[in-house]
PDB file of N, CA and C in Angstrom:
ATOM      1  N   MET A   1     -14.515  10.487  10.269  1.00  0.00           N
ATOM      2  CA  MET A   1     -14.142   9.186   9.746  1.00  0.00           C
ATOM      3  C   MET A   1     -12.633   9.170   9.487  1.00  0.00           C
ATOM      4  N   LYS A   2     -12.019   8.077   9.801  1.00  0.00           N
ATOM      5  CA  LYS A   2     -10.565   7.937   9.703  1.00  0.00           C
ATOM      6  C   LYS A   2     -10.118   7.473   8.328  1.00  0.00           C
ATOM      7  N   TYR A   3      -8.817   7.540   8.150  1.00  0.00           N
ATOM      8  CA  TYR A   3      -8.150   7.046   6.953  1.00  0.00           C
ATOM      9  C   TYR A   3      -7.259   5.885   7.357  1.00  0.00           C
ATOM     10  N   LEU A   4      -7.043   4.972   6.422  1.00  0.00           N
ATOM     11  CA  LEU A   4      -6.189   3.814   6.681  1.00  0.00           C
ATOM     12  C   LEU A   4      -5.026   3.822   5.697  1.00  0.00           C
ATOM     13  N   ILE A   5      -3.838   3.647   6.232  1.00  0.00           N
ATOM     14  CA  ILE A   5      -2.658   3.488   5.392  1.00  0.00           C
ATOM     15  C   ILE A   5      -2.164   2.056   5.535  1.00  0.00           C
ATOM     16  N   VAL A   6      -2.059   1.386   4.394  1.00  0.00           N
ATOM     17  CA  VAL A   6      -1.558   0.026   4.336  1.00  0.00           C
ATOM     18  C   VAL A   6      -0.087   0.112   3.947  1.00  0.00           C
ATOM     19  N   GLY A   7       0.761  -0.391   4.823  1.00  0.00           N
ATOM     20  CA  GLY A   7       2.198  -0.342   4.573  1.00  0.00           C
ATOM     21  C   GLY A   7       2.938   0.223   5.761  1.00  0.00           C
ATOM     22  N   ILE A   8       2.590  -0.224   6.943  1.00  0.00           N
ATOM     23  CA  ILE A   8       3.195   0.303   8.172  1.00  0.00           C
ATOM     24  C   ILE A   8       4.714   0.120   8.194  1.00  0.00           C
ATOM     25  N   ASN A   9       5.231  -0.842   7.431  1.00  0.00           N
ATOM     26  CA  ASN A   9       6.677  -1.070   7.410  1.00  0.00           C
ATOM     27  C   ASN A   9       7.395  -0.313   6.301  1.00  0.00           C
ATOM     28  N   SER A  10       6.654   0.462   5.527  1.00  0.00           N
ATOM     29  CA  SER A  10       7.240   1.244   4.446  1.00  0.00           C
ATOM     30  C   SER A  10       8.127   2.349   5.011  1.00  0.00           C
ATOM     31  N   ASN A  11       9.270   2.560   4.395  1.00  0.00           N
ATOM     32  CA  ASN A  11      10.158   3.644   4.828  1.00  0.00           C
ATOM     33  C   ASN A  11       9.477   4.999   4.721  1.00  0.00           C
ATOM     34  N   ILE A  12       8.734   5.205   3.659  1.00  0.00           N
ATOM     35  CA  ILE A  12       8.031   6.480   3.473  1.00  0.00           C
ATOM     36  C   ILE A  12       6.989   6.676   4.564  1.00  0.00           C
ATOM     37  N   VAL A  13       6.214   5.654   4.843  1.00  0.00           N
ATOM     38  CA  VAL A  13       5.189   5.749   5.888  1.00  0.00           C
ATOM     39  C   VAL A  13       5.838   6.044   7.234  1.00  0.00           C
ATOM     40  N   ASN A  14       6.930   5.385   7.530  1.00  0.00           N
ATOM     41  CA  ASN A  14       7.613   5.636   8.805  1.00  0.00           C
ATOM     42  C   ASN A  14       8.106   7.069   8.928  1.00  0.00           C
ATOM     43  N   GLU A  15       8.435   7.686   7.817  1.00  0.00           N
ATOM     44  CA  GLU A  15       8.890   9.083   7.837  1.00  0.00           C
ATOM     45  C   GLU A  15       7.748  10.070   8.089  1.00  0.00           C
ATOM     46  N   ILE A  16       6.538   9.734   7.662  1.00  0.00           N
ATOM     47  CA  ILE A  16       5.437  10.705   7.728  1.00  0.00           C
ATOM     48  C   ILE A  16       4.379  10.410   8.785  1.00  0.00           C
ATOM     49  N   LYS A  17       4.349   9.200   9.328  1.00  0.00           N
ATOM     50  CA  LYS A  17       3.213   8.806  10.164  1.00  0.00           C
ATOM     51  C   LYS A  17       3.029   9.662  11.414  1.00  0.00           C
ATOM     52  N   ASN A  18       4.076  10.205  11.993  1.00  0.00           N
ATOM     53  CA  ASN A  18       3.930  11.045  13.179  1.00  0.00           C
ATOM     54  C   ASN A  18       3.282  12.388  12.875  1.00  0.00           C
ATOM     55  N   LYS A  19       3.247  12.759  11.603  1.00  0.00           N
ATOM     56  CA  LYS A  19       2.663  14.029  11.193  1.00  0.00           C
ATOM     57  C   LYS A  19       1.204  13.907  10.782  1.00  0.00           C
ATOM     58  N   LEU A  20       0.707  12.686  10.706  1.00  0.00           N
ATOM     59  CA  LEU A  20      -0.656  12.455  10.234  1.00  0.00           C
ATOM     60  C   LEU A  20      -1.603  12.213  11.403  1.00  0.00           C
ATOM     61  N   LYS A  21      -2.724  12.902  11.387  1.00  0.00           N
ATOM     62  CA  LYS A  21      -3.758  12.716  12.412  1.00  0.00           C
ATOM     63  C   LYS A  21      -4.958  12.037  11.760  1.00  0.00           C
ATOM     64  N   ASP A  22      -5.679  11.281  12.536  1.00  0.00           N
ATOM     65  CA  ASP A  22      -6.858  10.545  12.061  1.00  0.00           C
ATOM     66  C   ASP A  22      -6.525   9.463  11.039  1.00  0.00           C
ATOM     67  N   TYR A  23      -5.340   8.913  11.145  1.00  0.00           N
ATOM     68  CA  TYR A  23      -4.916   7.815  10.282  1.00  0.00           C
ATOM     69  C   TYR A  23      -4.604   6.599  11.149  1.00  0.00           C
ATOM     70  N   ASP A  24      -4.967   5.444  10.642  1.00  0.00           N
ATOM     71  CA  ASP A  24      -4.526   4.182  11.219  1.00  0.00           C
ATOM     72  C   ASP A  24      -3.530   3.566  10.244  1.00  0.00           C
ATOM     73  N   PHE A  25      -2.631   2.753  10.768  1.00  0.00           N
ATOM     74  CA  PHE A  25      -1.570   2.156   9.967  1.00  0.00           C
ATOM     75  C   PHE A  25      -1.558   0.651  10.208  1.00  0.00           C
ATOM     76  N   ILE A  26      -1.544  -0.122   9.122  1.00  0.00           N
ATOM     77  CA  ILE A  26      -1.476  -1.576   9.245  1.00  0.00           C
ATOM     78  C   ILE A  26      -0.554  -2.129   8.164  1.00  0.00           C
ATOM     79  N   SER A  27      -0.182  -3.377   8.338  1.00  0.00           N
ATOM     80  CA  SER A  27       0.529  -4.121   7.311  1.00  0.00           C
ATOM     81  C   SER A  27      -0.505  -4.695   6.335  1.00  0.00           C
ATOM     82  N   HIS A  28      -0.086  -4.961   5.123  1.00  0.00           N
ATOM     83  CA  HIS A  28      -0.995  -5.596   4.165  1.00  0.00           C
ATOM     84  C   HIS A  28      -1.446  -6.971   4.680  1.00  0.00           C
ATOM     85  N   LYS A  29      -0.656  -7.565   5.545  1.00  0.00           N
ATOM     86  CA  LYS A  29      -0.997  -8.873   6.111  1.00  0.00           C
ATOM     87  C   LYS A  29      -2.185  -8.800   7.063  1.00  0.00           C
ATOM     88  N   ASP A  30      -2.518  -7.596   7.536  1.00  0.00           N
ATOM     89  CA  ASP A  30      -3.605  -7.420   8.494  1.00  0.00           C
ATOM     90  C   ASP A  30      -4.912  -6.959   7.859  1.00  0.00           C
ATOM     91  N   LEU A  31      -4.944  -6.826   6.557  1.00  0.00           N
ATOM     92  CA  LEU A  31      -6.154  -6.340   5.886  1.00  0.00           C
ATOM     93  C   LEU A  31      -7.364  -7.225   6.151  1.00  0.00           C
ATOM     94  N   ASP A  32      -7.183  -8.530   6.117  1.00  0.00           N
ATOM     95  CA  ASP A  32      -8.323  -9.430   6.302  1.00  0.00           C
ATOM     96  C   ASP A  32      -8.849  -9.422   7.735  1.00  0.00           C
ATOM     97  N   LYS A  33      -8.118  -8.824   8.668  1.00  0.00           N
ATOM     98  CA  LYS A  33      -8.548  -8.718  10.070  1.00  0.00           C
ATOM     99  C   LYS A  33      -9.063  -7.319  10.393  1.00  0.00           C
ATOM    100  N   THR A  34      -9.200  -6.467   9.376  1.00  0.00           N
ATOM    101  CA  THR A  34      -9.525  -5.066   9.583  1.00  0.00           C
ATOM    102  C   THR A  34     -10.890  -4.753   8.980  1.00  0.00           C
ATOM    103  N   ASN A  35     -11.704  -4.009   9.715  1.00  0.00           N
ATOM    104  CA  ASN A  35     -13.007  -3.572   9.208  1.00  0.00           C
ATOM    105  C   ASN A  35     -12.791  -2.365   8.300  1.00  0.00           C
ATOM    106  N   LEU A  36     -12.738  -2.595   7.007  1.00  0.00           N
ATOM    107  CA  LEU A  36     -12.451  -1.541   6.041  1.00  0.00           C
ATOM    108  C   LEU A  36     -13.605  -0.556   5.883  1.00  0.00           C
ATOM    109  N   ALA A  37     -14.799  -0.960   6.290  1.00  0.00           N
ATOM    110  CA  ALA A  37     -15.986  -0.109   6.123  1.00  0.00           C
ATOM    111  C   ALA A  37     -15.910   1.172   6.940  1.00  0.00           C
ATOM    112  N   VAL A  38     -15.115   1.196   7.986  1.00  0.00           N
ATOM    113  CA  VAL A  38     -15.063   2.379   8.859  1.00  0.00           C
ATOM    114  C   VAL A  38     -14.123   3.467   8.333  1.00  0.00           C
ATOM    115  N   TYR A  39     -13.457   3.214   7.217  1.00  0.00           N
ATOM    116  CA  TYR A  39     -12.478   4.173   6.710  1.00  0.00           C
ATOM    117  C   TYR A  39     -13.011   4.944   5.517  1.00  0.00           C
ATOM    118  N   ARG A  40     -12.711   6.217   5.518  1.00  0.00           N
ATOM    119  CA  ARG A  40     -13.100   7.093   4.408  1.00  0.00           C
ATOM    120  C   ARG A  40     -12.278   6.777   3.152  1.00  0.00           C
ATOM    121  N   LYS A  41     -10.982   6.638   3.323  1.00  0.00           N
ATOM    122  CA  LYS A  41     -10.070   6.283   2.241  1.00  0.00           C
ATOM    123  C   LYS A  41      -9.074   5.255   2.749  1.00  0.00           C
ATOM    124  N   ILE A  42      -8.634   4.389   1.846  1.00  0.00           N
ATOM    125  CA  ILE A  42      -7.643   3.368   2.160  1.00  0.00           C
ATOM    126  C   ILE A  42      -6.482   3.571   1.191  1.00  0.00           C
ATOM    127  N   ILE A  43      -5.334   3.873   1.744  1.00  0.00           N
ATOM    128  CA  ILE A  43      -4.165   4.236   0.948  1.00  0.00           C
ATOM    129  C   ILE A  43      -3.152   3.096   1.009  1.00  0.00           C
ATOM    130  N   ILE A  44      -2.841   2.538  -0.140  1.00  0.00           N
ATOM    131  CA  ILE A  44      -1.861   1.450  -0.199  1.00  0.00           C
ATOM    132  C   ILE A  44      -0.505   2.032  -0.568  1.00  0.00           C
ATOM    133  N   PHE A  45       0.438   1.918   0.365  1.00  0.00           N
ATOM    134  CA  PHE A  45       1.821   2.313   0.107  1.00  0.00           C
ATOM    135  C   PHE A  45       2.677   1.108  -0.262  1.00  0.00           C
ATOM    136  N   SER A  46       2.387  -0.022   0.351  1.00  0.00           N
ATOM    137  CA  SER A  46       3.174  -1.214   0.044  1.00  0.00           C
ATOM    138  C   SER A  46       2.326  -2.450   0.249  1.00  0.00           C
ATOM    139  N   TRP A  47       2.792  -3.521  -0.359  1.00  0.00           N
ATOM    140  CA  TRP A  47       2.074  -4.792  -0.293  1.00  0.00           C
ATOM    141  C   TRP A  47       3.057  -5.923  -0.449  1.00  0.00           C
ATOM    142  N   SER A  48       2.573  -7.109  -0.723  1.00  0.00           N
ATOM    143  CA  SER A  48       3.429  -8.298  -0.756  1.00  0.00           C
ATOM    144  C   SER A  48       4.494  -8.211  -1.841  1.00  0.00           C
ATOM    145  N   LYS A  49       5.694  -8.567  -1.467  1.00  0.00           N
ATOM    146  CA  LYS A  49       6.790  -8.673  -2.434  1.00  0.00           C
ATOM    147  C   LYS A  49       6.918 -10.096  -2.964  1.00  0.00           C
ATOM    148  N   LEU A  50       6.068 -10.990  -2.454  1.00  0.00           N
ATOM    149  CA  LEU A  50       6.203 -12.405  -2.786  1.00  0.00           C
ATOM    150  C   LEU A  50       5.141 -12.944  -3.730  1.00  0.00           C
ATOM    151  N   SER A  51       3.971 -12.282  -3.800  1.00  0.00           N
ATOM    152  CA  SER A  51       2.862 -12.894  -4.534  1.00  0.00           C
ATOM    153  C   SER A  51       1.996 -11.853  -5.231  1.00  0.00           C
ATOM    154  N   ILE A  52       1.969 -11.881  -6.540  1.00  0.00           N
ATOM    155  CA  ILE A  52       1.084 -11.000  -7.298  1.00  0.00           C
ATOM    156  C   ILE A  52      -0.373 -11.378  -7.043  1.00  0.00           C
ATOM    157  N   GLU A  53      -0.639 -12.658  -6.838  1.00  0.00           N
ATOM    158  CA  GLU A  53      -2.005 -13.092  -6.555  1.00  0.00           C
ATOM    159  C   GLU A  53      -2.512 -12.480  -5.248  1.00  0.00           C
ATOM    160  N   ALA A  54      -1.657 -12.440  -4.237  1.00  0.00           N
ATOM    161  CA  ALA A  54      -2.035 -11.815  -2.966  1.00  0.00           C
ATOM    162  C   ALA A  54      -2.305 -10.330  -3.162  1.00  0.00           C
ATOM    163  N   ASN A  55      -1.537  -9.686  -4.013  1.00  0.00           N
ATOM    164  CA  ASN A  55      -1.717  -8.260  -4.260  1.00  0.00           C
ATOM    165  C   ASN A  55      -3.019  -7.978  -5.006  1.00  0.00           C
ATOM    166  N   ILE A  56      -3.347  -8.825  -5.956  1.00  0.00           N
ATOM    167  CA  ILE A  56      -4.627  -8.681  -6.669  1.00  0.00           C
ATOM    168  C   ILE A  56      -5.783  -8.872  -5.693  1.00  0.00           C
ATOM    169  N   LYS A  57      -5.637  -9.816  -4.792  1.00  0.00           N
ATOM    170  CA  LYS A  57      -6.673 -10.050  -3.767  1.00  0.00           C
ATOM    171  C   LYS A  57      -6.838  -8.810  -2.888  1.00  0.00           C
ATOM    172  N   ILE A  58      -5.736  -8.163  -2.543  1.00  0.00           N
ATOM    173  CA  ILE A  58      -5.800  -6.935  -1.738  1.00  0.00           C
ATOM    174  C   ILE A  58      -6.599  -5.870  -2.467  1.00  0.00           C
ATOM    175  N   VAL A  59      -6.259  -5.615  -3.710  1.00  0.00           N
ATOM    176  CA  VAL A  59      -6.962  -4.580  -4.479  1.00  0.00           C
ATOM    177  C   VAL A  59      -8.438  -4.931  -4.619  1.00  0.00           C
ATOM    178  N   ASN A  60      -8.734  -6.187  -4.879  1.00  0.00           N
ATOM    179  CA  ASN A  60     -10.127  -6.604  -5.042  1.00  0.00           C
ATOM    180  C   ASN A  60     -10.923  -6.558  -3.746  1.00  0.00           C
ATOM    181  N   SER A  61     -10.253  -6.553  -2.608  1.00  0.00           N
ATOM    182  CA  SER A  61     -10.960  -6.539  -1.320  1.00  0.00           C
ATOM    183  C   SER A  61     -11.366  -5.132  -0.877  1.00  0.00           C
ATOM    184  N   ILE A  62     -10.923  -4.122  -1.602  1.00  0.00           N
ATOM    185  CA  ILE A  62     -11.166  -2.727  -1.199  1.00  0.00           C
ATOM    186  C   ILE A  62     -12.132  -2.069  -2.164  1.00  0.00           C
ATOM    187  N   ASP A  63     -13.114  -1.379  -1.606  1.00  0.00           N
ATOM    188  CA  ASP A  63     -14.058  -0.589  -2.401  1.00  0.00           C
ATOM    189  C   ASP A  63     -13.248   0.414  -3.227  1.00  0.00           C
ATOM    190  N   LYS A  64     -13.384   0.358  -4.540  1.00  0.00           N
ATOM    191  CA  LYS A  64     -12.555   1.193  -5.422  1.00  0.00           C
ATOM    192  C   LYS A  64     -12.781   2.684  -5.218  1.00  0.00           C
ATOM    193  N   SER A  65     -13.938   3.078  -4.720  1.00  0.00           N
ATOM    194  CA  SER A  65     -14.178   4.503  -4.455  1.00  0.00           C
ATOM    195  C   SER A  65     -13.390   4.990  -3.239  1.00  0.00           C
ATOM    196  N   LYS A  66     -12.867   4.056  -2.445  1.00  0.00           N
ATOM    197  CA  LYS A  66     -12.062   4.397  -1.263  1.00  0.00           C
ATOM    198  C   LYS A  66     -10.562   4.234  -1.499  1.00  0.00           C
ATOM    199  N   LEU A  67     -10.189   3.583  -2.575  1.00  0.00           N
ATOM    200  CA  LEU A  67      -8.808   3.163  -2.788  1.00  0.00           C
ATOM    201  C   LEU A  67      -7.934   4.267  -3.377  1.00  0.00           C
ATOM    202  N   ILE A  68      -6.802   4.494  -2.726  1.00  0.00           N
ATOM    203  CA  ILE A  68      -5.743   5.350  -3.255  1.00  0.00           C
ATOM    204  C   ILE A  68      -4.489   4.492  -3.266  1.00  0.00           C
ATOM    205  N   PHE A  69      -3.842   4.419  -4.416  1.00  0.00           N
ATOM    206  CA  PHE A  69      -2.668   3.568  -4.563  1.00  0.00           C
ATOM    207  C   PHE A  69      -1.464   4.456  -4.793  1.00  0.00           C
ATOM    208  N   ILE A  70      -0.482   4.372  -3.913  1.00  0.00           N
ATOM    209  CA  ILE A  70       0.740   5.158  -4.017  1.00  0.00           C
ATOM    210  C   ILE A  70       1.834   4.267  -4.584  1.00  0.00           C
ATOM    211  N   SER A  71       2.445   4.731  -5.645  1.00  0.00           N
ATOM    212  CA  SER A  71       3.541   3.999  -6.241  1.00  0.00           C
ATOM    213  C   SER A  71       4.786   4.876  -6.175  1.00  0.00           C
ATOM    214  N   THR A  72       5.835   4.356  -5.601  1.00  0.00           N
ATOM    215  CA  THR A  72       7.036   5.147  -5.340  1.00  0.00           C
ATOM    216  C   THR A  72       8.050   5.042  -6.474  1.00  0.00           C
ATOM    217  N   THR A  73       9.221   5.534  -6.236  1.00  0.00           N
ATOM    218  CA  THR A  73      10.250   5.600  -7.273  1.00  0.00           C
ATOM    219  C   THR A  73      10.651   4.237  -7.819  1.00  0.00           C
ATOM    220  N   ALA A  74      10.378   3.177  -7.094  1.00  0.00           N
ATOM    221  CA  ALA A  74      10.704   1.848  -7.620  1.00  0.00           C
ATOM    222  C   ALA A  74      10.013   1.611  -8.954  1.00  0.00           C
ATOM    223  N   VAL A  75       8.826   2.157  -9.113  1.00  0.00           N
ATOM    224  CA  VAL A  75       8.092   1.988 -10.356  1.00  0.00           C
ATOM    225  C   VAL A  75       8.732   2.806 -11.478  1.00  0.00           C
ATOM    226  N   LEU A  76       9.289   3.946 -11.146  1.00  0.00           N
ATOM    227  CA  LEU A  76       9.965   4.753 -12.153  1.00  0.00           C
ATOM    228  C   LEU A  76      11.156   4.020 -12.765  1.00  0.00           C
ATOM    229  N   SER A  77      11.716   3.102 -12.010  1.00  0.00           N
ATOM    230  CA  SER A  77      12.870   2.355 -12.503  1.00  0.00           C
ATOM    231  C   SER A  77      12.518   1.526 -13.741  1.00  0.00           C
ATOM    232  N   LEU A  78      11.242   1.223 -13.927  1.00  0.00           N
ATOM    233  CA  LEU A  78      10.828   0.454 -15.095  1.00  0.00           C
ATOM    234  C   LEU A  78      11.108   1.205 -16.395  1.00  0.00           C
ATOM    235  N   ASN A  79      11.123   2.524 -16.318  1.00  0.00           N
ATOM    236  CA  ASN A  79      11.418   3.323 -17.501  1.00  0.00           C
ATOM    237  C   ASN A  79      12.898   3.309 -17.860  1.00  0.00           C
ATOM    238  N   ARG A  80      13.728   2.952 -16.918  1.00  0.00           N
ATOM    239  CA  ARG A  80      15.187   2.984 -17.119  1.00  0.00           C
ATOM    240  C   ARG A  80      15.749   1.661 -17.632  1.00  0.00           C
ATOM    241  N   ARG A  81      15.255   0.560 -17.041  1.00  0.00           N
ATOM    242  CA  ARG A  81      15.810  -0.740 -17.413  1.00  0.00           C
ATOM    243  C   ARG A  81      14.885  -1.854 -16.938  1.00  0.00           C
ATOM    244  N   LYS A  82      15.087  -3.028 -17.492  1.00  0.00           N
ATOM    245  CA  LYS A  82      14.344  -4.208 -17.069  1.00  0.00           C
ATOM    246  C   LYS A  82      14.701  -4.519 -15.619  1.00  0.00           C
ATOM    247  N   GLN A  83      13.696  -4.835 -14.825  1.00  0.00           N
ATOM    248  CA  GLN A  83      13.914  -5.061 -13.399  1.00  0.00           C
ATOM    249  C   GLN A  83      14.105  -6.540 -13.085  1.00  0.00           C
ATOM    250  N   TRP A  84      15.019  -6.811 -12.187  1.00  0.00           N
ATOM    251  CA  TRP A  84      15.274  -8.184 -11.749  1.00  0.00           C
ATOM    252  C   TRP A  84      14.257  -8.621 -10.697  1.00  0.00           C
ATOM    253  N   ASN A  85      13.667  -7.651 -10.018  1.00  0.00           N
ATOM    254  CA  ASN A  85      12.736  -7.930  -8.933  1.00  0.00           C
ATOM    255  C   ASN A  85      11.303  -7.738  -9.428  1.00  0.00           C
ATOM    256  N   ASN A  86      10.398  -8.618  -9.036  1.00  0.00           N
ATOM    257  CA  ASN A  86       9.001  -8.519  -9.462  1.00  0.00           C
ATOM    258  C   ASN A  86       8.252  -7.354  -8.842  1.00  0.00           C
ATOM    259  N   TYR A  87       8.682  -6.897  -7.678  1.00  0.00           N
ATOM    260  CA  TYR A  87       7.924  -5.890  -6.937  1.00  0.00           C
ATOM    261  C   TYR A  87       7.590  -4.640  -7.761  1.00  0.00           C
ATOM    262  N   PRO A  88       8.542  -3.981  -8.408  1.00  0.00           N
ATOM    263  CA  PRO A  88       8.158  -2.811  -9.205  1.00  0.00           C
ATOM    264  C   PRO A  88       7.315  -3.170 -10.425  1.00  0.00           C
ATOM    265  N   ASN A  89       7.540  -4.347 -10.980  1.00  0.00           N
ATOM    266  CA  ASN A  89       6.737  -4.771 -12.116  1.00  0.00           C
ATOM    267  C   ASN A  89       5.286  -4.979 -11.720  1.00  0.00           C
ATOM    268  N   TRP A  90       5.040  -5.542 -10.554  1.00  0.00           N
ATOM    269  CA  TRP A  90       3.681  -5.774 -10.081  1.00  0.00           C
ATOM    270  C   TRP A  90       2.952  -4.484  -9.772  1.00  0.00           C
ATOM    271  N   LYS A  91       3.667  -3.505  -9.217  1.00  0.00           N
ATOM    272  CA  LYS A  91       3.018  -2.239  -8.880  1.00  0.00           C
ATOM    273  C   LYS A  91       2.619  -1.528 -10.156  1.00  0.00           C
TER     274      LYS A  91
END
C-alpha cells in the first residue's frame, strides 16, 4: 500500500521526493479528485494559504488514523513574534 504526500509544491517535498519510494505526491487542490482509501498514510506538508475553511475541510476529509501533519519552521516563528501572515497561524 502506498503513501500520499500532500504538498507537491512544497520546497521540502521537492528536496526529498526523489528519495522516497511508494509515495504519490499531489497538491492540496487535488485532494477531492484523489481516492484516499488506497493510501496507508496521508502526510500533509502544505495546504491553502488563502482559506482556513478550506484547510479545515482538508483535515476533515481524511481518516484521522491515516493523517500525519507536518508543520515546518514557519510555525516556530509564532514563538518569536506575532505573524503578519495567516499561514503559520492556521497551521
